Coordinates of C-alpha atoms and ligand atoms in Angstrom, one line a residue:
X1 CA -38.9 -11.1 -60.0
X2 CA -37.3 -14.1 -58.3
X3 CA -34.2 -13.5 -57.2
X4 CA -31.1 -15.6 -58.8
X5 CA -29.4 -17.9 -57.1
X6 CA -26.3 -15.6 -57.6
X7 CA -28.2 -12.6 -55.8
X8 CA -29.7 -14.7 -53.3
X9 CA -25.8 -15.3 -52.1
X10 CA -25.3 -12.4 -52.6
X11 CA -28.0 -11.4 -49.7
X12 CA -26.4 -14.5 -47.4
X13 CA -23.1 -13.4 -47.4
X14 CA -24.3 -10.0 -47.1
X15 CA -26.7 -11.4 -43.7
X16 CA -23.5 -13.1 -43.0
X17 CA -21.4 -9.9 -42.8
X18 CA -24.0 -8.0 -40.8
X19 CA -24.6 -10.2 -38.1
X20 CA -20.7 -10.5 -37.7
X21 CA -20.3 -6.7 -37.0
X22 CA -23.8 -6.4 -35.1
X23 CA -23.3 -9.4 -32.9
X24 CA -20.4 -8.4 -31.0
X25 CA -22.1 -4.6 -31.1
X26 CA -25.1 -5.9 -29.1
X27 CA -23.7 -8.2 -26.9
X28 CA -21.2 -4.9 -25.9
X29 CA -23.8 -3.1 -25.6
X30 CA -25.8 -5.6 -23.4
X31 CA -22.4 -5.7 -21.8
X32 CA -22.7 -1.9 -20.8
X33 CA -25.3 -2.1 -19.0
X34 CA -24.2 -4.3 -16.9
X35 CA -20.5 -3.2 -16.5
X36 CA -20.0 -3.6 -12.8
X37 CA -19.4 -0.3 -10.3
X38 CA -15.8 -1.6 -9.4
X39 CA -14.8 -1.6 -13.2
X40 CA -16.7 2.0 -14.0
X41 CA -14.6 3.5 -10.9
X42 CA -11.3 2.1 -11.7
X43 CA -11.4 3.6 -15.2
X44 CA -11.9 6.9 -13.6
X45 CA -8.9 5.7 -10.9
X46 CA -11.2 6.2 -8.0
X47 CA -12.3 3.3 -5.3
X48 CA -16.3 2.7 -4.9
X49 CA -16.7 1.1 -1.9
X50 CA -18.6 -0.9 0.6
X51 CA -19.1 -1.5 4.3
X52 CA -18.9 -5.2 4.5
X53 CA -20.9 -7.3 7.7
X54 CA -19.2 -10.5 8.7
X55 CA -21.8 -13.0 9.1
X56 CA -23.3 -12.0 5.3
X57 CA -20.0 -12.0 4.0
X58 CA -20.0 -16.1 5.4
X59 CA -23.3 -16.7 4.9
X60 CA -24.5 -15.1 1.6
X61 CA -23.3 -16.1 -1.8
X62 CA -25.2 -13.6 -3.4
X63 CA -23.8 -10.9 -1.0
X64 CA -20.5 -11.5 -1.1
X65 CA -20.7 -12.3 -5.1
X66 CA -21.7 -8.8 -5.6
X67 CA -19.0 -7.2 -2.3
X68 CA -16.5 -8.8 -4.7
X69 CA -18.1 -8.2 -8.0
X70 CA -19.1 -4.6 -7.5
X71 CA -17.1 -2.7 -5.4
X72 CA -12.8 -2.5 -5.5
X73 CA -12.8 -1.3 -1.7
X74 CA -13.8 -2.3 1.4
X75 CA -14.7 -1.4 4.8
X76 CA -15.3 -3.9 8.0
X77 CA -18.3 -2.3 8.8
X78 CA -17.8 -3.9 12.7
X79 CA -15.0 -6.4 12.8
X80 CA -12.5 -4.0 13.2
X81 CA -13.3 -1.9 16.1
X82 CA -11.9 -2.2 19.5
X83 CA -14.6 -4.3 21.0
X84 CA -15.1 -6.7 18.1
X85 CA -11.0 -7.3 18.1
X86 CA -10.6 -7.1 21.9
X87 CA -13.8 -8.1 23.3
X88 CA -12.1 -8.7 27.0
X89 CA -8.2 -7.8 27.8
X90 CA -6.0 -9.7 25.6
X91 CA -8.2 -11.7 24.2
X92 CA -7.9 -10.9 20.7
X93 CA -9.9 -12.0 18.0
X94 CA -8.9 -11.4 14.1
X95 CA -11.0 -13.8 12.8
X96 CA -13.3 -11.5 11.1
X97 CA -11.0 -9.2 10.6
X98 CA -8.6 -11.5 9.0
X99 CA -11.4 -12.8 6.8
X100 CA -12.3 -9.4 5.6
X101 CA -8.7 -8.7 4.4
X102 CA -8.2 -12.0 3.1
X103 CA -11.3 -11.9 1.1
X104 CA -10.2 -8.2 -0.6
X105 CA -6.4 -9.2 -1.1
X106 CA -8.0 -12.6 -2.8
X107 CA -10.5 -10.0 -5.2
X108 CA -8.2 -7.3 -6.0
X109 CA -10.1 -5.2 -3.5
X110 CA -8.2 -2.2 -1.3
X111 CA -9.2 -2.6 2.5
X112 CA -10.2 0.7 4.4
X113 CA -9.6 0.3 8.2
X114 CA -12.8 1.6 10.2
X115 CA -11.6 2.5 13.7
X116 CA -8.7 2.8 15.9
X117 CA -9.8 5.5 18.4
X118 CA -13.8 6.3 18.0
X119 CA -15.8 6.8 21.5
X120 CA -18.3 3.9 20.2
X121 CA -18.0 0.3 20.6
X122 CA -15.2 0.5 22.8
X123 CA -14.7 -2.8 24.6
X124 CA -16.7 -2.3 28.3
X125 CA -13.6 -3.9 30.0
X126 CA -12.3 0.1 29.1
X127 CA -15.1 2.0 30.1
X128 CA -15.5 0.8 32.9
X129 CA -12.3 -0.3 33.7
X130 CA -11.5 2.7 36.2
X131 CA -8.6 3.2 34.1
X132 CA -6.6 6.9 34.9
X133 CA -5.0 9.0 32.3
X134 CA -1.8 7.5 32.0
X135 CA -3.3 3.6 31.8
X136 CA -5.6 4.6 29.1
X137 CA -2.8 6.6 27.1
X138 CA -0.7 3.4 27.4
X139 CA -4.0 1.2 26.6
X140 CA -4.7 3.4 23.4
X141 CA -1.1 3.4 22.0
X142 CA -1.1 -0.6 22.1
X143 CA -4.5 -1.1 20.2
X144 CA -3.2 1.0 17.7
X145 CA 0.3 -0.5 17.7
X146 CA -1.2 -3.7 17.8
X147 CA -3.9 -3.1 15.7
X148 CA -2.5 -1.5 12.9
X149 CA 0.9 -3.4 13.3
X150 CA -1.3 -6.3 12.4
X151 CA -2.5 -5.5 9.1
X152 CA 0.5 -3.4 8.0
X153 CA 0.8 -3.0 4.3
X154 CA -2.5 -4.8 3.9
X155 CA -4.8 -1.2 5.1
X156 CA -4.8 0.6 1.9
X157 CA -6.2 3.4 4.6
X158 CA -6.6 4.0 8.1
X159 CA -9.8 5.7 10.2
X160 CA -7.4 6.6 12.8
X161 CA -9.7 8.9 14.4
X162 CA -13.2 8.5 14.0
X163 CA -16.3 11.6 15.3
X164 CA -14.2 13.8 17.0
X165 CA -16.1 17.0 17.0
X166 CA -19.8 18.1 18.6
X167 CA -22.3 19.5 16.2
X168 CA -20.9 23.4 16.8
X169 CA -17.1 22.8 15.9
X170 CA -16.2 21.6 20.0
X171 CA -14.4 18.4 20.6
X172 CA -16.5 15.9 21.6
X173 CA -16.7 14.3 24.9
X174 CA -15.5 11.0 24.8
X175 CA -13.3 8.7 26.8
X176 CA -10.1 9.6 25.2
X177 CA -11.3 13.4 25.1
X178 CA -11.9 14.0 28.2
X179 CA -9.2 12.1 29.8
X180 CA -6.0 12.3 27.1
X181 CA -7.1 16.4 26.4
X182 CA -6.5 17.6 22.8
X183 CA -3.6 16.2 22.1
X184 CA -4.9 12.4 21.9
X185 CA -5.8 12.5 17.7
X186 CA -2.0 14.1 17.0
X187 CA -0.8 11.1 19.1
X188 CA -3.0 8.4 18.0
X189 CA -2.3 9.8 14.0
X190 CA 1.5 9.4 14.9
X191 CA 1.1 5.8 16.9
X192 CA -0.8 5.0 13.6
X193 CA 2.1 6.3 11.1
X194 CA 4.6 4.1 13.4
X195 CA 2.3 1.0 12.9
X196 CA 2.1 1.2 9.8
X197 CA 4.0 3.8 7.7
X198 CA 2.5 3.0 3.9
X199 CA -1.2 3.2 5.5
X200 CA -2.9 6.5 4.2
X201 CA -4.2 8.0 7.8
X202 CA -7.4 9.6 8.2
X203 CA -9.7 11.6 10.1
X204 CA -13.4 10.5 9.4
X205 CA -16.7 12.2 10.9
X206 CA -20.2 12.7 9.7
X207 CA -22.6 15.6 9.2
X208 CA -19.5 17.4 7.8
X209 CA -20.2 17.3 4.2
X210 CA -21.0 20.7 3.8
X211 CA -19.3 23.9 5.3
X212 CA -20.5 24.8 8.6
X213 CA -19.3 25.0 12.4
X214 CA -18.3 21.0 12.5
X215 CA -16.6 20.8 9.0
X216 CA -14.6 24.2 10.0
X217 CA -13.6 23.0 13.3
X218 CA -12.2 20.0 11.4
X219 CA -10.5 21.5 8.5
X220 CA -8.9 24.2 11.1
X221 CA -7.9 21.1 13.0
X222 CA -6.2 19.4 9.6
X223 CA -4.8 22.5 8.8
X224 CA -3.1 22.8 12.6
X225 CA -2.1 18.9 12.0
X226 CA -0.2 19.5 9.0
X227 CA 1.5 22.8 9.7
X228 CA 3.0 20.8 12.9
X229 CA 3.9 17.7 10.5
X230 CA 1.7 15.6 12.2
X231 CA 0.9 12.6 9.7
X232 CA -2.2 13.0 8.2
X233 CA -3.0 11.9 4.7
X234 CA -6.9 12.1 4.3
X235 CA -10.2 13.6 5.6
X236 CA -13.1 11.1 5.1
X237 CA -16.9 12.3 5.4
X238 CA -19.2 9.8 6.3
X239 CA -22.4 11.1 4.4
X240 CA -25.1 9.7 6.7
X241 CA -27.6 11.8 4.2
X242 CA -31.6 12.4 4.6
X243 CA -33.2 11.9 1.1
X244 CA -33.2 15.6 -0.5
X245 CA -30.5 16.7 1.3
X246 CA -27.2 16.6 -0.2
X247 CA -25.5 19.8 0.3
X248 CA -25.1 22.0 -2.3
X249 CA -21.9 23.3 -1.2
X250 CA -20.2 19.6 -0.9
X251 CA -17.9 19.8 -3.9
X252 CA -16.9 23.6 -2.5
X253 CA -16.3 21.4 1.0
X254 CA -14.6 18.6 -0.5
X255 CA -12.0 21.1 -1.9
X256 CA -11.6 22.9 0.5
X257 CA -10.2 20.1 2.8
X258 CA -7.9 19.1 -0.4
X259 CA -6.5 22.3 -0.9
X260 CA -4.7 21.8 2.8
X261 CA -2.8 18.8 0.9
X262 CA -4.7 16.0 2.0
X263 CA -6.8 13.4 0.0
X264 CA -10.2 13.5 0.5
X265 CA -12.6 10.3 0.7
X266 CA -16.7 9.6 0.8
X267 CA -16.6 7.1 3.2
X268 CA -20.0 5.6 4.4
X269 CA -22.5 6.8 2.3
X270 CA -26.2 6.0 2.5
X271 CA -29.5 8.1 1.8
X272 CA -32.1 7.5 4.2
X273 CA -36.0 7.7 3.6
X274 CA -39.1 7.1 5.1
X275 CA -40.3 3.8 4.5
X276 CA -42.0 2.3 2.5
X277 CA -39.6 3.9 -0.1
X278 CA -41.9 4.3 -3.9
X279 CA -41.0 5.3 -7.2
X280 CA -40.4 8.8 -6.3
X281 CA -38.4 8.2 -3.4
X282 CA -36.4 6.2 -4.7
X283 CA -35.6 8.5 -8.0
X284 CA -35.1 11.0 -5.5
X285 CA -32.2 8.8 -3.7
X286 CA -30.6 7.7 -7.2
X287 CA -30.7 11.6 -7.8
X288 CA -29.1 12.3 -4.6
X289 CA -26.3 9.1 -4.9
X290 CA -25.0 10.7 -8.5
X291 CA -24.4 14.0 -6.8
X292 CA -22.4 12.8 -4.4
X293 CA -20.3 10.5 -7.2
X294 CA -20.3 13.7 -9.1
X295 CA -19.0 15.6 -6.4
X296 CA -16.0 13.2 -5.2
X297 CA -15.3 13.3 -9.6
X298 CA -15.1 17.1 -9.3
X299 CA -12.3 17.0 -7.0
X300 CA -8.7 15.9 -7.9
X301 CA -8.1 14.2 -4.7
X302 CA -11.7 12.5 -4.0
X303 CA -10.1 9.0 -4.0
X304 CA -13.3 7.5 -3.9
X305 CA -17.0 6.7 -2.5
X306 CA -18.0 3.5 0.2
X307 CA -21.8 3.1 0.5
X308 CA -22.1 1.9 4.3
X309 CA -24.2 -1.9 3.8
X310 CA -24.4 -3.7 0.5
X311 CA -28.0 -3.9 0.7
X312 CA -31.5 -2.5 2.8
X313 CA -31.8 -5.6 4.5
X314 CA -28.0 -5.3 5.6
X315 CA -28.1 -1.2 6.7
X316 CA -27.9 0.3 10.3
X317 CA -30.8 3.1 8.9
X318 CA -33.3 1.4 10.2
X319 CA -31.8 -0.1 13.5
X320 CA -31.1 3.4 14.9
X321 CA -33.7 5.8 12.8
X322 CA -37.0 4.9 13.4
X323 CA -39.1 5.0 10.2
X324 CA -36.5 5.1 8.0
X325 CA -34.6 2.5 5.8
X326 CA -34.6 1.6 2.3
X327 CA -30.9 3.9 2.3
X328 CA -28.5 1.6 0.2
X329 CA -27.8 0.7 -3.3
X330 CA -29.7 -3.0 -3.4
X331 CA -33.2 -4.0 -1.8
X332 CA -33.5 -6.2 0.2
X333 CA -34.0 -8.9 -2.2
X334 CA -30.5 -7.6 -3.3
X335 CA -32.2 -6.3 -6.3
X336 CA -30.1 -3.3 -7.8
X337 CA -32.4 0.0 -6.7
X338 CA -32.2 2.8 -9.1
X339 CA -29.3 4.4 -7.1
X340 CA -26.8 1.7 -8.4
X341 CA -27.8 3.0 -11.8
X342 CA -27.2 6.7 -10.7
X343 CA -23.7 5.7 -9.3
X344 CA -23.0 4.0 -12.8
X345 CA -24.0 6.8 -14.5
X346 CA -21.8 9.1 -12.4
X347 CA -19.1 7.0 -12.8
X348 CA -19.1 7.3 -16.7
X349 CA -21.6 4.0 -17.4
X350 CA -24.6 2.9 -19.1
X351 CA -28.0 4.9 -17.6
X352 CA -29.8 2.0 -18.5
X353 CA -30.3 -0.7 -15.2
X354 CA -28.6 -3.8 -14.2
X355 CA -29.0 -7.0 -14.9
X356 CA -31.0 -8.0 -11.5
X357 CA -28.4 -10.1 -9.7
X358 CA -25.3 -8.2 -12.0
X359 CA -21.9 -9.0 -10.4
X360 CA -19.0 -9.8 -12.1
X361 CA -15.3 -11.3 -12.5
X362 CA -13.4 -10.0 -9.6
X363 CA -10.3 -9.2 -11.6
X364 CA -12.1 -5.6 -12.3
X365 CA -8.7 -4.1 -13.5
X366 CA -10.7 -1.9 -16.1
X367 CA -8.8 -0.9 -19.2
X368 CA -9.2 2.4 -20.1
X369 CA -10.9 1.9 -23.2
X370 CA -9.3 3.6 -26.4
X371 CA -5.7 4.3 -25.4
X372 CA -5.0 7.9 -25.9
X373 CA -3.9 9.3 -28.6
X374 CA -0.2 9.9 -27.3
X375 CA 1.2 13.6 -27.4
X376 CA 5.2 14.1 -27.3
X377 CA 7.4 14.7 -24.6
X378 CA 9.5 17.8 -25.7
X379 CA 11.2 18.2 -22.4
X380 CA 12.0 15.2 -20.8
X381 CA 10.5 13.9 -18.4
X382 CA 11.4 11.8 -15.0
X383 CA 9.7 9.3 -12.8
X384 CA 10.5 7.8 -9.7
X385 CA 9.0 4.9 -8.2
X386 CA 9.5 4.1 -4.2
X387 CA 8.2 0.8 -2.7
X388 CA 6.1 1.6 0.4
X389 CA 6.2 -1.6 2.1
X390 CA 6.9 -4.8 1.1
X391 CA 5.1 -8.4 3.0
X392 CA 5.3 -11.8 1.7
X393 CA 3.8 -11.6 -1.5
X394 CA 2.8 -8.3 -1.6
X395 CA 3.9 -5.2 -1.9
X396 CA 2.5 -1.1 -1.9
X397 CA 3.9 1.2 -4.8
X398 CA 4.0 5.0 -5.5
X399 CA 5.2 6.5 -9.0
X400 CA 5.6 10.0 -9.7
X401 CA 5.7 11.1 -12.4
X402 CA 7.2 14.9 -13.8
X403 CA 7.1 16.6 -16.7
X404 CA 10.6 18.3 -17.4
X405 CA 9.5 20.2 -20.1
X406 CA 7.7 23.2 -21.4
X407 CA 5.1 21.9 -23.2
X408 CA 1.7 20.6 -21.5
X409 CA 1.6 17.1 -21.8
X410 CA -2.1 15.1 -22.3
X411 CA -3.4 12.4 -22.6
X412 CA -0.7 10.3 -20.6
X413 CA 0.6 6.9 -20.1
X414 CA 3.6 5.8 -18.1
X415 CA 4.7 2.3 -19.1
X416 CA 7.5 0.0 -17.5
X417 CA 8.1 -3.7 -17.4
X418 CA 8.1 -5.9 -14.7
X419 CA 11.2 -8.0 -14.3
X420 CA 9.9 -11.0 -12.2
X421 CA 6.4 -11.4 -12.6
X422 CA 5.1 -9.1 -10.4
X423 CA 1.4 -7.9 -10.7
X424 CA -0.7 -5.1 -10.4
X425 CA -3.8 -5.8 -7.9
X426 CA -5.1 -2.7 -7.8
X427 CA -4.2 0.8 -8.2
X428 CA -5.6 4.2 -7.7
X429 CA -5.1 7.7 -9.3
X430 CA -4.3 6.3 -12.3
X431 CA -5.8 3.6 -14.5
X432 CA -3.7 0.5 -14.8
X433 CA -3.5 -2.2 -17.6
X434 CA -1.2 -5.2 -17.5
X435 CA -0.4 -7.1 -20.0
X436 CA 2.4 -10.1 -19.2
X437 CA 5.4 -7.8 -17.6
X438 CA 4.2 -4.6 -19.2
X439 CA 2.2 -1.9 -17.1
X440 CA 1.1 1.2 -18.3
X441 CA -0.9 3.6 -16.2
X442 CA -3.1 5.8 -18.0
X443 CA -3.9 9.5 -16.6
X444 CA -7.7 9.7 -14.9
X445 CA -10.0 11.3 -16.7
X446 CA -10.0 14.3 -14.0
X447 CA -6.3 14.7 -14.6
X448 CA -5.6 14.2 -18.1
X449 CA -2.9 17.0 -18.5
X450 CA 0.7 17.3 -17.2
X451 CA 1.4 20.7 -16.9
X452 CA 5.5 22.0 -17.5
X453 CA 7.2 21.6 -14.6
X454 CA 4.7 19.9 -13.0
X455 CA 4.5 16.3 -11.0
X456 CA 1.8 13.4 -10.6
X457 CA 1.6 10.7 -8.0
X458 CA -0.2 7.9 -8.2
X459 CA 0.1 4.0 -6.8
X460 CA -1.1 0.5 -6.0
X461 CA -0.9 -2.9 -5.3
X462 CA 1.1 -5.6 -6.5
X463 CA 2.0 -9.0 -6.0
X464 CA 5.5 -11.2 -6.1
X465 CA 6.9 -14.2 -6.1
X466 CA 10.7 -15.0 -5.3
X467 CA 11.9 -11.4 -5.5
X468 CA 10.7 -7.5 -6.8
X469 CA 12.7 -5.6 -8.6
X470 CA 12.2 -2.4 -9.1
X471 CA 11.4 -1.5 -12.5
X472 CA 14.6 -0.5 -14.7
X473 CA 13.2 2.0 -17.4
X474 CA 9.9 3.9 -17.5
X475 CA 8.0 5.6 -20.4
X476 CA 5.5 8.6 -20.6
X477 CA 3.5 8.5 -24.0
X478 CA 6.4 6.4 -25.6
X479 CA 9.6 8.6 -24.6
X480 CA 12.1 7.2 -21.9
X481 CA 12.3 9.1 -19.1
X482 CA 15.0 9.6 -16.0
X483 CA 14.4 7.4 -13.7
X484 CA 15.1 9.4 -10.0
Ligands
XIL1 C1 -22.4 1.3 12.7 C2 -22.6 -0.1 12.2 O1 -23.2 0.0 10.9 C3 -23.6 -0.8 13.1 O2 -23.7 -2.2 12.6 C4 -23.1 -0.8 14.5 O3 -24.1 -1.4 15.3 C5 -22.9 0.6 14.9 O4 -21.9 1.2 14.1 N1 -20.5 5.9 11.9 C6 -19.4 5.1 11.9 C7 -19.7 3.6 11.7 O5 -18.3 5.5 11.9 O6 -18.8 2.8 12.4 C8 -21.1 3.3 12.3 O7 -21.4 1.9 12.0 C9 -22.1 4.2 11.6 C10 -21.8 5.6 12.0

């Protein structure tokens, strides 16, 4: 029968009608697949990371297109150590350093600071200076001072101390070691805290993922550190891993270090193979890179993972472990490896791949999605809200947040206004929207529920113009709360 003209408008509008709901279904979909790491790990209030080299960062488009477009953290991977800053005495030299931190601020990015005090790649005008005990005491407190004085409220955290310990839980030998005694990473953690107070400080070392005689000696060391009030905010574990071998005990690790009150961070992370990596290597790798995601998820105060080089052409595997290579999340063709699928699958993403050369805006602020179905505040509740530091510009917030009453509270959202512009550039523990003056910062996913009595913290970023206020009022799930 052929079809009147009445049904055969009928059939257009109806075409009409279904390509208006399934267009903007696919293109989200096609979306999701592609949804950069950066976004994927601010939803979840966590930092994924990378170790950025200098002369790619100048030189590559594509590289530093997908630094800023992947990743909401940062590491110099060399332009902050001593001999790259101070090459001979007092001749300093920021620029790469400066760059690094410009770039971030510029891309929303947090910058990790990687090293004040490391026995590597310190400046040979040192070593073999002939320098006694007291010089290089008064050499190390200056590098630090000046170091960290530099970037103050820019160093989102700090690798004060970087491989302190030998295989079998001693200290290792090293120039400071052997000439400072024990008491140099207590001192160098406090030069660091008077540097720069709002800088989280950490301790960082590798082959310490799992529990054994290195990671004990360190967590007995961080537990000796806080009891004497030492500041210390943050144990970082390098995870220099062999394909295969992620530990089985890392999330057990990870928390055990946290339950001593100090964040936890992944903080160089690569998977090395023999090469020429193949199909099953490399689903082996991507197997291995979502454990470790999974891991730093499991634990409360796992701020975050850094992959150490954006890409294989870019790592140090292959420069100082003969035969091996292929460890990062791109090829060398910058070609997303199946890894950077694991990660975004760990993260909460798409499983399917990326787009090859996927990068993305560099705002990254990821929105939480669906906001959460609010749940009342019975008892009250009160927040308080301290401004860390404060530079031209920019500034470094923490909220806390309590819950006065008796009732569990979850989902959450705290919400305030900002009186004078000011803008959220990027925040951790929480998930942050802002829209105009209006902030609201969503619980993680890992921390969804307030208990009675009890207190979150979380912070960020922000930037300012002629002045910043701090915020007046402040909401949790719609009901004003005391601001203290
Ligand atoms: C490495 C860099 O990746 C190389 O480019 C450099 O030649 C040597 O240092 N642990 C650390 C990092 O803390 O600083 C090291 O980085 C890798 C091991």
């Amino acid at each position: 029968m052929a079809s009147t003209p009445r049904r055969s408008s009928l059939v257009a509008i109806l075409a009409a009608l279904l390509a208006a709901v399934l267009l903007p279904l696919s293109s989200l979909s096609a979306h999701g697949a592609d949804t950069p790491l950066r976004a994927l790990a601010s939803a979840d209030g966590r930092q994924i990371g990378v170790a950025v080299a200098d002369n790619r960062l100048t030189g590559s488009t594509a590289y530093s297109s997908l630094v800023t477009g992947q990743f909401n953290s940062v590491t110099a991977e060399n332009a902050m150590k001593w001999d790259a800053v101070e090459p001979s005495r007092g001749n300093l030299d920021w620029a790469a350093a400066d760059r690094l931190v410009a770039t971030a601020r510029a891309n929303g990015q947090v910058v990790r600071g990687h090293t004040l005090a490391w026995h590597s790649q310190v400046p040979g005008w040192i070593t073999n200076g002939g320098f006694g005990a007291t010089q290089l005491r008064t050499l190390l407190q200056q590098h630090i001072a000046t170091e960290a004085g530099r970037y103050a409220g820019r160093i989102y955290a700090w690798d004060v101390v970087n491989e302190a310990f030998n295989d079998n839980g001693t200290r290792r030998s090293s120039i400071w070691q052997d000439n400072l005694g024990d008491g140099w990473i207590a001192d160098a953690l406090t030069w660091a805290h008077q540097a720069d107070p709002a800088a989280k400080l950490y301790i960082n070392d590798y082959s310490v993922e799992g529990v054994n005689a290195k990671s004990t000696a360190l967590y007995n060391l961080v537990r000796s550190l806080k009891q004497q009030g030492v500041p210390i905010d943050g144990v970082g574990f390098q995870a220099h891993l062999v394909l295969g071998q992620v530990p089985a005990d890392l999330t057990t690790n990870l928390q055990r270090f946290a339950d001593l009150g100090v964040d936890v961070a992944v903080t160089e992370l690569d998977v090395r193979m023999q090469t020429p990596s193949n199909a099953t290597t490399l689903a082996t790798q991507a197997e291995d890179y979502r454990k470790v995601v999974t891991a730093c998820r499991a634990v409360a105060r796992c701020v975050g993972v850094t992959v150490w080089g954006l890409d294989d052409a870019d790592s140090w595997v292959p420069g100082v472990f003969s035969g091996y290579g292929a460890a990062t999340l791109y090829d060398e063709n910058l070609q997303a490896k199946p890894a950077w699928a694991a990660v975004a699958a760990a993260f909460g993403g798409s499983t399917a791949g990326p787009s090859p050369s996927t990068s993305a805006s560099p705002s990254g602020s990821a929105s939480p999605g669906s906001s959460p179905s609010s749940s009342p505040v019975p008892g009250g509740c009160t927040v308080a809200y301290r401004i860390g530091n404060q530079w031209t510009g920019g500034f470094t917030a923490d909220v806390t947040v309590t819950n006065q009453g008796t009732t569990a509270i979850g989902p959450w959202q705290v919400g305030w206004q900002f009186a004078a512009g000011q803008q959220v550039t990027q925040g951790w523990s929480a998930v942050f929207t802002q829209s105009g003056a209006t902030v609201t910062a969503a619980n993680p996913s890992w921390a969804a529920t307030l208990a009675p009595g009890a207190s979150y913290g979380f912070g960020f970023n922000g930037s300012w113009g002629a002045s910043n206020p701090v915020p007046t009022a402040f909401t949790l799930n719609g009901a004003v709360c005391t601001v203290v």
